[in-house]
Amino acid sequence: MWTHDFGGVMQAEVVLLGQLRHPHLVKLIVYCCEDEHRLLVYEFMARGSLEKHLYKRYTTSLSWSTRLKIAIEAAKGLAFLHDAAKTIIYRDFKTSNILLDSDYQAKLSDFGLAKDGPDGDETHVSTRVMGTQGYAAPEYIMTGHLTTKSDVYSFGVVLLELLTRRKVVDKNRPTREQSLVEWARPYFLHDSPRRLDRAIDRNLDGQYSALAAQKAAAMAYRCLSISPKSRPQMSAVVEALEPLLAMDDGVVEPFVYTAPPENK
């Protein structure tokens, strides 16, 4: 990235990535300064953004295990930021900021909006509302009060996207279906696996664990709770999602017909 501008957004990213290293944060390789120009060089993420893989045409549909793996790795990145010696609130967690390397390992990128967490006995950081429509927590939008639970809400939205492959806001759909969170709520809060199945991305073609999908959906809506206090910590999200990778109940294996040998 070569730019004339070195305002607060880019400065925040250089400072943060210069201090932190984690397998699920994109690496800042080089920072160069020449007169008014600044050059930032990041590690190459061969497969681009999660957003591209979910919504762009002519891209191969992500498998169930890959989607879960991406969710877990992104959650680990957030948990690392939240549990750092000085808490960091990411503030812009979304599919376009989750990058994938050649092995589909997920890493968080674009830390320009990241903020230090509250100090001492403070419960939140008050700041101007920024971010992307559909991902921001409702209390942050209404009050400007930012906490780690704001990131947890955004994670819940992305988890819904991974499960459904529907955009967080889609103006091309009927009014009642434009908001992913509101559209998915009746499906994901229902006990019936068959009802949940109607919301799961059809491109998965049944190649997923019904029990794992139910548990992932339940976690998504814990993250999306209206009350920030009811949302889990990201470390708890990681612990809840990791066992789902081993679940293979109900996975429908593709049917392959092998013709019997001809009698000679």
Coordinates of C-alpha atoms in Angstrom, one line a residue:
M1 CA 0.0 0.0 0.0
W2 CA 1.6 3.3 -1.2
T3 CA -0.1 6.5 0.1
H4 CA 0.4 10.2 0.6
D5 CA -1.9 10.1 3.7
F6 CA -0.5 9.1 7.0
G7 CA -3.5 10.1 9.2
G8 CA -4.7 8.4 12.3
V9 CA -6.1 5.4 10.6
M10 CA -2.8 4.2 9.0
Q11 CA -0.8 5.3 12.0
A12 CA -3.0 3.1 14.3
E13 CA -2.4 0.1 12.0
V14 CA 1.4 0.5 11.9
V15 CA 1.6 0.9 15.7
L16 CA -0.7 -2.1 16.4
L17 CA 0.9 -4.5 13.9
G18 CA 4.4 -3.4 14.9
Q19 CA 3.7 -4.5 18.5
L20 CA 1.6 -7.6 18.0
R21 CA 2.3 -11.0 16.4
H22 CA -0.2 -13.8 16.1
P23 CA -0.9 -16.6 13.6
H24 CA -4.3 -15.1 12.8
L25 CA -3.3 -11.5 12.4
V26 CA -1.9 -10.4 9.0
K27 CA 1.8 -9.5 9.2
L28 CA 3.2 -6.1 8.5
I29 CA 6.5 -7.0 6.7
V30 CA 7.9 -3.5 5.9
Y31 CA 7.1 0.1 6.6
C32 CA 9.0 2.7 4.5
C33 CA 8.9 6.5 4.7
E34 CA 10.1 8.8 2.0
D35 CA 9.3 12.5 2.2
E36 CA 5.4 12.7 2.3
H37 CA 5.1 9.1 1.0
R38 CA 4.5 6.0 3.1
L39 CA 4.8 2.4 2.0
L40 CA 3.3 -0.5 3.9
V41 CA 4.0 -4.1 2.8
Y42 CA 2.0 -6.9 4.2
E43 CA 2.4 -10.7 3.9
F44 CA 0.7 -12.1 0.7
M45 CA -2.6 -13.7 1.3
A46 CA -3.1 -15.8 -1.8
R47 CA -6.8 -16.5 -1.6
G48 CA -8.0 -13.0 -0.8
S49 CA -10.9 -12.1 1.4
L50 CA -13.6 -14.3 2.9
E51 CA -16.1 -11.9 1.3
K52 CA -14.9 -12.9 -2.1
H53 CA -15.2 -16.6 -1.5
L54 CA -18.7 -16.2 -0.1
Y55 CA -20.3 -13.8 -2.7
K56 CA -18.3 -13.5 -5.9
R57 CA -19.3 -15.6 -8.9
Y58 CA -17.1 -18.3 -10.3
T59 CA -15.4 -19.0 -6.9
T60 CA -15.5 -22.5 -5.5
S61 CA -17.9 -22.9 -2.6
L62 CA -16.2 -23.3 0.7
S63 CA -16.7 -26.7 2.4
W64 CA -18.4 -27.0 5.8
S65 CA -15.1 -27.9 7.5
T66 CA -13.3 -24.9 5.8
R67 CA -16.0 -22.5 7.0
L68 CA -15.8 -23.8 10.6
K69 CA -12.0 -23.6 10.4
I70 CA -12.2 -20.0 9.2
A71 CA -14.7 -19.1 12.0
I72 CA -12.4 -20.6 14.6
E73 CA -9.3 -19.0 13.4
A74 CA -10.9 -15.5 13.1
A75 CA -12.3 -16.0 16.6
K76 CA -8.8 -16.8 17.8
G77 CA -7.5 -13.6 16.3
L78 CA -10.2 -11.5 18.1
A79 CA -9.6 -13.4 21.4
F80 CA -5.9 -12.6 21.1
L81 CA -6.7 -8.9 20.7
H82 CA -9.2 -8.9 23.6
D83 CA -6.9 -10.8 26.0
A84 CA -3.7 -8.8 25.2
A85 CA -1.9 -7.1 28.1
K86 CA -3.6 -3.9 26.8
T87 CA -7.1 -4.8 25.5
I88 CA -7.6 -4.0 21.8
I89 CA -11.1 -3.6 20.3
Y90 CA -11.0 -4.4 16.6
R91 CA -14.1 -2.4 15.7
D92 CA -14.4 -3.4 12.0
F93 CA -14.8 -7.2 12.0
K94 CA -16.3 -8.2 8.7
T95 CA -15.8 -10.7 5.9
S96 CA -13.8 -8.3 3.7
N97 CA -11.3 -7.9 6.6
I98 CA -10.7 -11.7 7.0
L99 CA -8.0 -12.7 4.6
L100 CA -7.1 -16.3 3.6
D101 CA -3.7 -17.7 2.7
S102 CA -3.0 -20.5 0.2
D103 CA -4.1 -23.1 2.8
Y104 CA -7.3 -21.1 3.7
Q105 CA -5.8 -20.1 7.0
A106 CA -7.7 -17.0 8.2
K107 CA -6.0 -13.8 9.4
L108 CA -7.5 -10.5 10.4
S109 CA -6.5 -7.4 8.5
D110 CA -7.1 -3.6 8.4
F111 CA -6.6 -2.4 11.9
G112 CA -7.1 1.3 11.1
L113 CA -10.2 1.5 13.3
A114 CA -8.9 -0.5 16.2
K115 CA -9.1 1.1 19.6
D116 CA -7.5 0.5 23.0
G117 CA -10.0 -0.9 25.5
P118 CA -11.2 0.8 28.6
D119 CA -8.7 1.6 31.4
G120 CA -9.1 0.7 35.1
D121 CA -12.6 0.7 36.3
E122 CA -14.0 2.0 33.1
T123 CA -16.6 -0.2 31.4
H124 CA -16.4 1.1 27.9
V125 CA -14.7 3.5 25.5
S126 CA -16.8 6.4 24.1
T127 CA -16.0 7.1 20.5
R128 CA -17.5 8.3 17.3
V129 CA -19.5 5.5 15.6
M130 CA -17.5 4.0 12.8
G131 CA -17.6 0.7 10.9
T132 CA -19.7 -1.1 8.4
Q133 CA -23.5 -1.2 8.2
G134 CA -24.9 -4.4 9.5
Y135 CA -21.9 -5.4 11.6
A136 CA -21.9 -2.8 14.3
A137 CA -23.5 -3.7 17.7
P138 CA -26.8 -1.9 18.4
E139 CA -25.6 -0.3 21.7
Y140 CA -22.5 1.0 19.9
I141 CA -24.7 2.6 17.2
M142 CA -27.0 4.2 19.8
T143 CA -24.5 5.4 22.4
G144 CA -21.0 5.3 20.9
H145 CA -20.0 3.0 23.8
L146 CA -17.4 0.6 22.6
T147 CA -16.4 -2.7 24.3
T148 CA -15.0 -6.0 23.4
K149 CA -18.6 -7.3 23.3
S150 CA -19.1 -5.0 20.3
D151 CA -16.6 -7.2 18.4
V152 CA -18.4 -10.3 19.7
Y153 CA -21.6 -9.0 18.0
S154 CA -19.8 -8.5 14.7
F155 CA -18.4 -12.0 15.0
G156 CA -21.9 -13.4 15.3
V157 CA -22.9 -11.6 12.1
V158 CA -20.0 -13.2 10.2
L159 CA -20.8 -16.6 11.6
L160 CA -24.3 -16.2 10.2
E161 CA -22.8 -15.3 6.8
L162 CA -20.6 -18.5 6.9
L163 CA -23.7 -20.6 7.7
T164 CA -26.1 -19.1 5.2
R165 CA -23.9 -17.4 2.5
R166 CA -26.3 -14.4 2.6
K167 CA -25.0 -10.8 2.7
V168 CA -25.4 -9.0 6.0
V169 CA -27.5 -6.3 4.2
D170 CA -29.0 -7.1 0.8
K171 CA -31.2 -4.3 -0.7
N172 CA -32.1 -6.6 -3.6
R173 CA -34.2 -8.8 -1.4
P174 CA -37.8 -8.1 -0.1
T175 CA -37.8 -5.7 2.8
R176 CA -38.3 -8.3 5.5
E177 CA -35.3 -10.3 4.2
Q178 CA -32.8 -7.5 3.7
S179 CA -31.3 -7.7 7.2
L180 CA -29.5 -11.1 7.6
V181 CA -29.8 -11.0 11.4
E182 CA -33.5 -10.4 11.4
W183 CA -34.2 -12.9 8.5
A184 CA -32.2 -15.7 10.1
R185 CA -33.6 -15.3 13.7
P186 CA -36.7 -17.5 13.2
Y187 CA -34.7 -20.3 11.6
F188 CA -31.7 -20.2 14.0
L189 CA -33.7 -19.9 17.2
H190 CA -35.9 -22.8 16.4
D191 CA -35.3 -26.3 17.8
S192 CA -36.1 -28.1 14.6
P193 CA -33.0 -29.2 12.6
R194 CA -35.2 -29.3 9.5
R195 CA -36.2 -25.7 10.0
L196 CA -32.5 -24.7 10.4
D197 CA -31.7 -26.7 7.3
R198 CA -33.8 -24.2 5.3
A199 CA -31.4 -21.4 6.2
I200 CA -28.1 -23.2 5.7
D201 CA -26.3 -22.4 2.4
R202 CA -27.7 -24.8 -0.2
N203 CA -24.2 -24.9 -1.9
L204 CA -23.2 -27.2 1.0
D205 CA -25.6 -29.8 -0.5
G206 CA -26.1 -31.5 2.9
Q207 CA -22.3 -32.0 3.4
Y208 CA -22.3 -30.8 7.0
S209 CA -23.1 -32.1 10.5
A210 CA -26.6 -31.1 11.6
L211 CA -25.6 -31.1 15.2
A212 CA -22.6 -28.9 14.6
A213 CA -24.7 -26.5 12.5
Q214 CA -27.2 -26.3 15.4
K215 CA -24.5 -25.5 17.9
A216 CA -22.8 -23.0 15.6
A217 CA -26.2 -21.3 15.1
A218 CA -26.8 -21.2 18.8
M219 CA -23.4 -19.6 19.3
A220 CA -24.1 -17.0 16.6
Y221 CA -27.2 -15.9 18.4
R222 CA -25.5 -15.8 21.8
C223 CA -23.0 -13.4 20.1
L224 CA -25.9 -11.4 18.7
S225 CA -27.7 -10.9 22.0
I226 CA -29.2 -7.5 22.5
S227 CA -27.6 -7.3 25.9
P228 CA -23.8 -7.0 25.7
K229 CA -23.4 -8.8 29.1
S230 CA -25.2 -11.8 27.6
R231 CA -22.6 -12.2 24.9
P232 CA -19.7 -14.7 25.5
Q233 CA -16.1 -13.8 25.6
M234 CA -14.2 -14.6 22.4
S235 CA -12.1 -17.1 24.2
A236 CA -15.3 -19.0 25.2
V237 CA -16.4 -18.8 21.5
V238 CA -13.2 -20.5 20.4
E239 CA -13.7 -23.3 23.1
A240 CA -17.3 -23.9 21.9
L241 CA -16.5 -24.0 18.2
E242 CA -13.4 -26.1 18.1
P243 CA -15.1 -29.4 19.0
L244 CA -17.6 -28.9 16.1
L245 CA -14.9 -29.7 13.6
A246 CA -14.9 -33.3 14.8
M247 CA -18.6 -33.8 14.5
D248 CA -19.7 -35.8 11.4
D249 CA -23.2 -36.9 12.3
G250 CA -25.7 -36.7 9.6
V251 CA -23.2 -35.8 6.9
V252 CA -24.5 -37.1 3.6
E253 CA -21.7 -38.6 1.6
P254 CA -21.9 -38.1 -2.2
F255 CA -23.3 -41.2 -3.9
V256 CA -21.1 -42.7 -6.6
Y257 CA -22.4 -45.6 -8.7
T258 CA -19.9 -48.1 -9.8
A259 CA -21.0 -50.3 -12.7
P260 CA -20.4 -54.0 -12.2
P261 CA -17.9 -55.7 -14.5
E262 CA -19.2 -57.2 -17.6
N263 CA -19.4 -60.9 -17.9
K264 CA -17.0 -62.2 -20.4

